[in-house]
Amino acid sequence: MRNYDIPALRKQDIAHHLPAQANYKLIQDLGGSRIITRAEGSTIWDGEGHAILDGMAGLWCVDVGYGREELAKVAYEQMLELPYYNSFFRTATVPAVELATKIAGLLGGELQHVFFNSSGSESNDTVFRLVRHYWTLKGKPERQVFISRRNAYHGSTVAGASLGGMAFMHAQGGLPIPGIEHVMQPYQFGEGFGEDAEAFGQRAADEIEARILSVGPDKVAAFIGEPVQGAGGVIIPPPGYWARVEAICRKYGILLVSDEVITGFGRLGKWFGFQRFGYTPDIVSMAKGLSSGYLPISATGVSHEIVETLRASNDDFVHGYTYSGHPVAAAVALRNLEIIEREKLVDRVAGDIGPHFARALKSLDDHPLVGETRSCGLLGAVEIVSAKGTNQRFTGKEGAAGPVVRDACIAGGLMVRAIRDTIVMCPPFVITHDEVDRMIAIIRAALDESAAVLA
Ligand code: PLP
């Protein structure tokens, strides 16, 4: 364990470091960011020595848990053999080819081709350019419009944030860029409270068809959606929603893009969310769990038909990144997938720790502040309300209670995230039963404490 001068580092953080998605004034007022210095299994430690159970797997990514020595070794060995080479010069590296083959096997069906990037946002930029180029090659250049959902999260780059449906992100930088249409999300607690679940799911999907018809079916290129919206608040679509979305896409010949940046590689108890919900996308965005966050890498899975269209053009797809298929990141991702397979972690999420998590979370349903708990695999959410049995929020304004409960959880030794008034969780696949029970006990104590503050 190394010793750090934490007060000095926090001062430097304020002076020089700009953290992501942050209020810089608030961080300054707080005396700098909390400096995280080490981690093991499902626990992180800050520089002041606090142990915090990581209910968010970092940022929805550290699926195999922290402290995997074999991932460090694989990176070290690959760096010595070949630390870098690109794929621009009709060249490829061994780890990139092997990882593409591995991912294609997991995706199955027609999804047999993989384009590499370094982040989920970059993957969705790849989607954006690939889809529009594809339709041009198909002789339908007027098919340019993407349909997405309000409150979806598809990244922070210009295309990613535009495809996403976060109004507060659009408000900065003049987004979204043209050609993106946002429709309602399948968020029953927020937008269909008390409605029959299936009827609500159909209503949400029907908005997609209505928008296709108003834009003009021959102008729509693709629909993009997360199987379960993560950053929007762990929004689990009602039964029948995805089947209807797929049918609509097929009816109008629109490409279906599954953004599996969070849900990919086992988070929902299947390798991919589209397998869990039973639909077949044309393109899949993947990141996070691909390397369990040990190194930055993302992948865009592409159908054979799309690649055959690119091949038929006999022209370059003029898109790519310096770090596309980075050999060290690819080698680490490959070993990470091996760990998930060897330790049967997808089965563990589906049949063991996922159901335990679901049961433990449900036990919070009796708390006066809890409007709903929900989970899918190892994604979970707690809705905080001011009046039991309703979806009313404290002070009548969304977002007042979530941060209070979140801060109480963190003070109690559990890292969770507040999305407005929804507490979300995404623990590592290796979290133990006892740790899940501890998570829930901390949340209950935080809710009790917050009830007094919010009253
Ligand atoms: N897509 C989804 C569904 C995500 O959840 C995220 C990040 O949370 C992204 C895209 C963007 O990924 P990144 O932050 O790696 O750019």
XYZ file of C-alpha atoms and ligand atoms in Angstrom:
471
model
C 0.000 0.000 0.000
C 1.418 3.345 -0.996
C 1.159 6.459 1.149
C -0.154 9.625 -0.411
C -0.369 13.201 0.777
C -4.137 13.359 0.401
C -4.663 16.993 1.534
C -2.070 18.105 -1.054
C -3.681 15.971 -3.768
C -7.111 17.429 -3.017
C -5.659 20.923 -3.362
C -4.089 19.966 -6.703
C -7.408 18.472 -7.770
C -9.049 21.867 -7.282
C -6.168 23.742 -8.881
C -5.688 21.589 -11.995
C -8.004 18.631 -12.433
C -11.412 18.911 -14.052
C -13.431 15.795 -13.149
C -16.119 14.453 -15.494
C -19.768 15.541 -15.238
C -18.991 17.755 -12.246
C -19.948 21.043 -10.627
C -16.514 22.644 -10.254
C -17.715 25.221 -7.736
C -19.210 22.517 -5.528
C -16.010 20.456 -5.685
C -14.036 23.543 -4.723
C -16.392 24.214 -1.801
C -16.014 20.595 -0.693
C -12.213 20.989 -0.597
C -11.586 18.812 -3.670
C -12.701 15.411 -4.937
C -12.639 12.304 -2.775
C -9.393 10.613 -3.835
C -9.857 6.879 -4.396
C -6.569 5.113 -3.811
C -7.168 1.379 -4.043
C -9.761 -1.356 -4.459
C -10.208 -5.085 -4.000
C -13.133 -7.334 -4.880
C -16.230 -5.147 -4.507
C -14.692 -2.571 -2.146
C -12.960 0.722 -2.849
C -10.878 2.751 -0.379
C -10.374 6.476 -0.298
C -7.218 8.244 0.766
C -8.626 8.903 4.222
C -8.920 5.155 4.745
C -12.701 4.796 4.375
C -13.750 1.432 2.929
C -16.756 1.849 0.630
C -18.729 -1.034 -0.835
C -18.934 -0.326 -4.555
C -22.607 -0.584 -5.425
C -21.897 0.921 -8.850
C -19.041 -1.321 -10.089
C -17.062 1.862 -10.705
C -19.247 3.483 -13.362
C -21.308 0.403 -14.357
C -18.202 -1.447 -15.498
C -16.018 -3.398 -13.040
C -17.945 -6.631 -13.550
C -15.196 -9.074 -12.492
C -14.342 -6.946 -9.448
C -11.131 -5.171 -8.535
C -7.672 -6.601 -7.976
C -7.489 -9.178 -10.792
C -3.777 -9.818 -11.041
C -4.082 -11.823 -14.251
C -5.474 -8.780 -16.064
C -2.455 -6.743 -14.952
C -0.116 -9.523 -16.105
C -1.749 -9.853 -19.499
C -1.406 -6.082 -20.014
C 2.244 -6.197 -18.959
C 3.068 -9.090 -21.288
C 1.241 -7.529 -24.230
C 3.010 -4.196 -23.645
C 6.355 -5.897 -23.813
C 5.461 -7.840 -26.972
C 3.541 -5.146 -28.846
C 2.326 -2.106 -26.911
C 0.626 -0.483 -29.867
C -0.212 -0.813 -33.467
C -3.048 0.611 -35.532
C -5.520 -0.873 -37.985
C -5.346 1.926 -40.577
C -2.619 0.445 -42.782
C -4.319 -2.843 -43.749
C -2.812 -4.080 -40.498
C -4.284 -5.744 -37.437
C -2.946 -7.091 -34.160
C -3.391 -10.567 -32.719
C -5.480 -9.486 -29.688
C -7.803 -7.345 -31.849
C -8.528 -10.201 -34.271
C -8.965 -12.711 -31.464
C -11.243 -10.400 -29.500
C -13.408 -9.649 -32.548
C -13.782 -13.397 -33.098
C -14.688 -13.923 -29.450
C -17.300 -11.151 -29.416
C -18.818 -12.366 -32.704
C -19.258 -15.799 -31.128
C -21.051 -14.303 -28.127
C -23.286 -12.067 -30.265
C -24.184 -14.953 -32.577
C -26.458 -14.905 -35.618
C -25.757 -12.285 -38.259
C -23.737 -10.087 -35.888
C -20.402 -11.392 -37.043
C -18.297 -8.244 -37.451
C -16.756 -5.960 -34.852
C -15.390 -2.420 -35.069
C -13.273 -1.259 -32.109
C -13.260 2.103 -30.355
C -12.160 3.250 -26.909
C -15.432 4.295 -25.239
C -19.171 3.823 -25.362
C -19.578 7.325 -26.776
C -17.131 6.573 -29.569
C -18.982 3.367 -30.341
C -22.175 5.352 -30.806
C -20.341 7.841 -33.009
C -19.329 4.835 -35.088
C -22.986 3.771 -35.179
C -24.023 7.236 -36.304
C -21.582 7.399 -39.205
C -21.941 3.755 -40.191
C -25.744 3.832 -40.349
C -25.908 6.978 -42.456
C -23.173 5.726 -44.769
C -24.915 2.358 -45.092
C -28.160 3.932 -46.259
C -26.296 6.092 -48.767
C -24.630 2.981 -50.155
C -28.053 1.316 -50.338
C -29.157 4.147 -52.627
C -31.336 5.706 -49.915
C -29.359 8.759 -48.776
C -32.561 10.374 -47.525
C -32.662 7.817 -44.701
C -30.772 9.939 -42.169
C -33.001 10.238 -39.110
C -32.346 8.396 -35.846
C -35.140 7.751 -33.395
C -34.135 7.571 -29.754
C -35.889 7.983 -26.386
C -36.068 10.922 -24.045
C -33.878 10.288 -20.985
C -31.792 7.732 -22.894
C -28.028 7.883 -22.408
C -25.807 7.186 -25.394
C -22.677 9.100 -24.411
C -21.124 12.502 -24.080
C -19.595 13.224 -27.493
C -21.558 15.408 -29.909
C -23.249 12.438 -31.592
C -23.570 10.447 -28.350
C -25.183 13.261 -26.377
C -27.425 14.084 -29.342
C -28.578 10.498 -29.702
C -29.150 10.512 -25.961
C -32.284 12.118 -24.669
C -30.972 14.041 -21.674
C -32.483 17.517 -21.917
C -29.967 18.969 -19.431
C -27.122 17.775 -21.673
C -28.768 19.171 -24.797
C -28.965 22.524 -23.038
C -25.161 22.832 -23.189
C -23.522 23.210 -26.598
C -26.560 23.552 -28.817
C -27.533 19.894 -29.005
C -28.972 17.740 -30.366
C -27.524 17.959 -33.862
C -30.169 17.748 -36.597
C -31.712 14.460 -37.647
C -32.465 12.977 -34.239
C -36.002 12.466 -32.957
C -36.753 11.660 -29.324
C -39.865 9.764 -28.275
C -41.210 8.669 -24.884
C -39.323 6.209 -22.705
C -40.910 3.061 -21.259
C -40.666 4.441 -17.703
C -43.798 3.134 -16.082
C -43.230 4.499 -12.567
C -42.720 8.016 -13.911
C -44.952 8.119 -16.976
C -47.488 5.323 -16.685
C -48.149 5.089 -12.965
C -51.089 2.799 -12.240
C -51.490 1.813 -15.896
C -51.556 -1.836 -16.969
C -47.900 -2.728 -17.658
C -48.374 -4.287 -21.066
C -50.725 -1.561 -22.240
C -48.186 1.032 -21.119
C -45.375 -0.777 -22.974
C -47.453 -0.817 -26.154
C -48.247 2.874 -25.740
C -44.539 3.689 -25.380
C -43.617 1.589 -28.427
C -46.486 2.993 -30.469
C -44.945 6.454 -30.131
C -42.036 5.168 -32.189
C -44.364 4.183 -35.008
C -46.224 7.480 -34.792
C -42.937 9.362 -35.062
C -41.790 7.249 -38.012
C -45.022 8.138 -39.771
C -44.740 11.840 -38.982
C -41.075 12.036 -40.073
C -41.765 9.860 -43.126
C -40.788 6.179 -43.106
C -38.395 6.644 -46.032
C -36.406 9.205 -44.010
C -35.794 7.087 -40.908
C -32.432 5.303 -40.706
C -32.438 3.587 -37.311
C -33.902 3.254 -33.859
C -31.397 3.169 -30.978
C -32.185 2.026 -27.443
C -30.643 0.568 -24.310
C -32.299 -2.760 -23.404
C -32.637 -1.336 -19.879
C -31.915 2.395 -19.595
C -29.052 2.669 -17.130
C -28.084 6.285 -16.590
C -31.717 7.310 -17.081
C -32.540 5.533 -13.803
C -32.510 1.760 -14.442
C -35.683 1.840 -16.482
C -36.842 -1.705 -17.184
C -39.293 -1.868 -20.079
C -42.606 -3.664 -19.518
C -43.178 -7.100 -21.083
C -43.918 -6.882 -24.800
C -42.168 -3.532 -25.314
C -39.105 -4.811 -27.151
C -41.080 -7.272 -29.290
C -43.252 -4.380 -30.451
C -40.223 -2.123 -31.077
C -38.585 -4.830 -33.157
C -41.771 -5.408 -35.153
C -42.029 -1.667 -35.875
C -38.408 -1.494 -37.052
C -38.927 -4.481 -39.340
C -42.222 -3.128 -40.693
C -40.537 0.060 -41.910
C -37.143 -1.467 -42.787
C -35.377 0.555 -40.088
C -32.132 -0.602 -38.514
C -32.366 -1.597 -34.855
C -29.404 -0.572 -32.682
C -29.026 -2.075 -29.208
C -26.859 0.080 -26.962
C -25.410 -2.564 -24.634
C -22.675 -0.394 -23.154
C -23.985 -1.223 -19.661
C -26.034 -4.355 -20.333
C -23.465 -6.254 -22.419
C -21.429 -9.191 -21.113
C -23.792 -10.561 -18.497
C -25.214 -7.677 -16.494
C -28.810 -8.850 -17.112
C -28.064 -12.563 -16.689
C -27.508 -13.234 -20.408
C -24.479 -12.252 -22.433
C -26.513 -9.423 -23.959
C -29.689 -7.563 -23.148
C -31.156 -8.291 -26.579
C -30.893 -11.999 -25.738
C -32.673 -11.427 -22.449
C -35.513 -9.484 -24.094
C -35.605 -11.672 -27.207
C -35.001 -9.297 -30.096
C -32.405 -9.261 -32.872
C -30.546 -6.007 -33.465
C -28.586 -5.055 -36.595
C -25.909 -3.219 -34.604
C -24.763 -3.515 -30.972
C -22.705 -0.989 -28.989
C -20.556 -2.479 -26.218
C -17.987 -1.066 -23.761
C -17.616 -1.047 -19.948
C -17.948 -4.756 -19.031
C -15.954 -5.716 -22.140
C -12.775 -5.033 -20.169
C -14.461 -4.636 -16.770
C -13.098 -1.094 -16.983
C -9.477 -2.231 -16.555
C -8.576 -0.456 -19.798
C -10.658 1.729 -22.131
C -12.075 -0.266 -25.033
C -15.422 -0.468 -26.797
C -16.815 -2.475 -29.658
C -19.516 -2.005 -32.259
C -21.040 -5.286 -33.436
C -22.315 -5.086 -37.010
C -24.548 -7.422 -39.035
C -23.258 -9.331 -42.013
C -25.682 -7.561 -44.335
C -24.277 -4.138 -43.425
C -20.699 -5.310 -43.913
C -21.575 -6.940 -47.235
C -22.992 -3.582 -48.346
C -19.706 -1.868 -47.409
C -17.775 -4.551 -49.251
C -19.949 -4.215 -52.345
C -19.097 -0.505 -52.500
C -15.438 -1.454 -52.832
C -14.585 1.836 -51.121
C -13.090 2.839 -47.769
C -15.261 3.344 -44.704
C -13.441 6.539 -43.755
C -13.890 6.262 -40.026
C -11.608 5.077 -37.241
C -9.573 6.005 -34.220
C -5.863 5.860 -33.409
C -6.739 3.421 -30.641
C -9.231 1.256 -32.564
C -8.354 -2.305 -31.565
C -5.584 -1.228 -29.185
C -3.665 -4.474 -28.580
C -3.177 -4.038 -24.831
C -6.807 -3.106 -24.228
C -7.930 -5.967 -26.494
C -5.709 -8.495 -24.693
C -7.115 -7.398 -21.331
C -10.697 -7.553 -22.661
C -10.117 -11.048 -24.018
C -8.836 -12.260 -20.653
C -11.696 -10.488 -18.882
C -14.198 -12.421 -21.018
C -12.301 -15.611 -20.223
C -12.685 -14.858 -16.498
C -16.430 -14.260 -16.922
C -16.708 -17.626 -18.720
C -14.373 -19.576 -16.416
C -16.102 -18.362 -13.255
C -19.558 -18.745 -14.852
C -20.391 -15.194 -13.829
C -23.277 -14.795 -16.292
C -24.966 -17.845 -14.738
C -24.209 -16.420 -11.309
C -26.037 -13.208 -12.223
C -28.964 -15.151 -13.714
C -29.407 -17.862 -11.107
C -27.685 -16.916 -7.874
C -26.575 -13.413 -6.975
C -29.109 -11.692 -9.288
C -32.135 -13.364 -7.630
C -30.606 -12.757 -4.183
C -30.145 -9.074 -5.063
C -33.752 -8.904 -6.335
C -35.108 -10.419 -3.104
C -32.980 -8.197 -0.881
C -34.008 -5.078 -2.804
C -37.710 -6.045 -2.576
C -37.392 -6.093 1.221
C -37.184 -2.276 1.046
C -40.706 -2.056 -0.386
C -42.188 -1.559 3.097
C -40.177 1.600 3.789
C -42.357 4.742 3.924
C -40.035 6.608 1.521
C -39.973 3.849 -1.098
C -42.376 4.150 -4.021
C -40.977 1.184 -5.933
C -37.970 -1.092 -6.105
C -37.071 -2.865 -9.321
C -34.211 -4.911 -10.697
C -33.088 -6.842 -13.727
C -30.015 -9.030 -13.308
C -27.574 -6.916 -11.327
C -29.138 -3.559 -12.106
C -31.404 -2.172 -9.431
C -33.322 0.956 -8.490
C -35.186 2.454 -5.537
C -37.728 5.207 -6.200
C -38.022 7.730 -3.372
C -41.424 9.315 -2.824
C -42.973 11.747 -0.369
C -46.269 9.838 -0.039
C -46.357 6.058 0.144
C -48.408 4.447 -2.623
C -47.923 7.381 -5.017
C -45.137 8.598 -7.299
C -45.103 12.068 -5.723
C -41.707 13.604 -5.036
C -40.494 15.573 -2.019
C -41.075 19.335 -2.236
C -43.070 18.541 -5.361
C -39.828 18.908 -7.301
C -37.900 16.018 -8.831
C -34.365 15.592 -7.602
C -34.673 16.957 -4.062
C -34.530 13.651 -2.183
C -32.203 11.474 -4.306
C -28.949 13.267 -3.421
C -29.858 13.277 0.294
C -30.311 9.501 0.330
C -27.239 8.961 -1.851
C -25.029 11.036 0.438
C -26.316 9.124 3.458
C -25.488 5.839 1.675
C -21.956 7.001 0.902
C -21.469 8.204 4.474
C -22.701 4.766 5.577
C -20.091 3.026 3.399
C -21.952 2.283 0.144
C -21.349 3.923 -3.231
C -24.603 4.394 -5.136
C -25.800 6.967 -7.621
C -28.821 9.256 -7.452
C -30.600 9.908 -10.713
C -33.073 12.580 -9.732
C -35.022 10.718 -7.004
C -33.997 7.245 -8.048
C -31.150 5.483 -6.267
C -29.490 3.144 -8.748
C -27.204 0.175 -8.191
C -24.963 -1.876 -10.417
C -22.701 -4.054 -8.234
C -19.825 -6.198 -9.540
C -20.786 -9.755 -10.595
C -18.544 -11.084 -7.816
C -20.344 -9.303 -4.992
C -21.092 -11.780 -2.192
C -24.484 -12.525 -0.629
C -23.333 -10.877 2.606
C -22.221 -7.781 0.746
C -25.608 -7.529 -0.985
C -27.298 -7.782 2.407
C -24.985 -5.072 3.710
C -25.855 -2.845 0.719
C -29.543 -3.136 1.492
C -29.028 -2.538 5.224
C -27.057 0.633 4.442
C -29.776 1.850 2.072
C -32.465 1.209 4.703
C -30.488 3.147 7.312
C -29.909 5.957 4.792
C -33.646 6.095 4.049
C -34.443 6.281 7.781
C -31.929 9.067 8.273
C -33.152 10.928 5.182
C -36.792 10.728 6.274
C -35.958 13.005 9.203
C -33.998 15.435 6.996
C -36.647 15.582 4.279
C -39.677 15.851 6.609
N -24.158 4.186 -23.887
C -24.637 3.825 -22.691
C -25.865 2.977 -22.619
C -23.990 4.210 -21.515
O -24.493 3.858 -20.329
C -22.805 4.970 -21.624
C -22.078 5.385 -20.408
O -22.570 5.274 -19.306
C -22.350 5.337 -22.891
C -23.039 4.919 -24.004
C -21.112 6.163 -23.039
O -20.008 5.438 -22.693
P -18.606 6.189 -22.353
O -18.820 6.931 -21.081
O -17.628 5.060 -22.268
O -18.319 7.088 -23.503
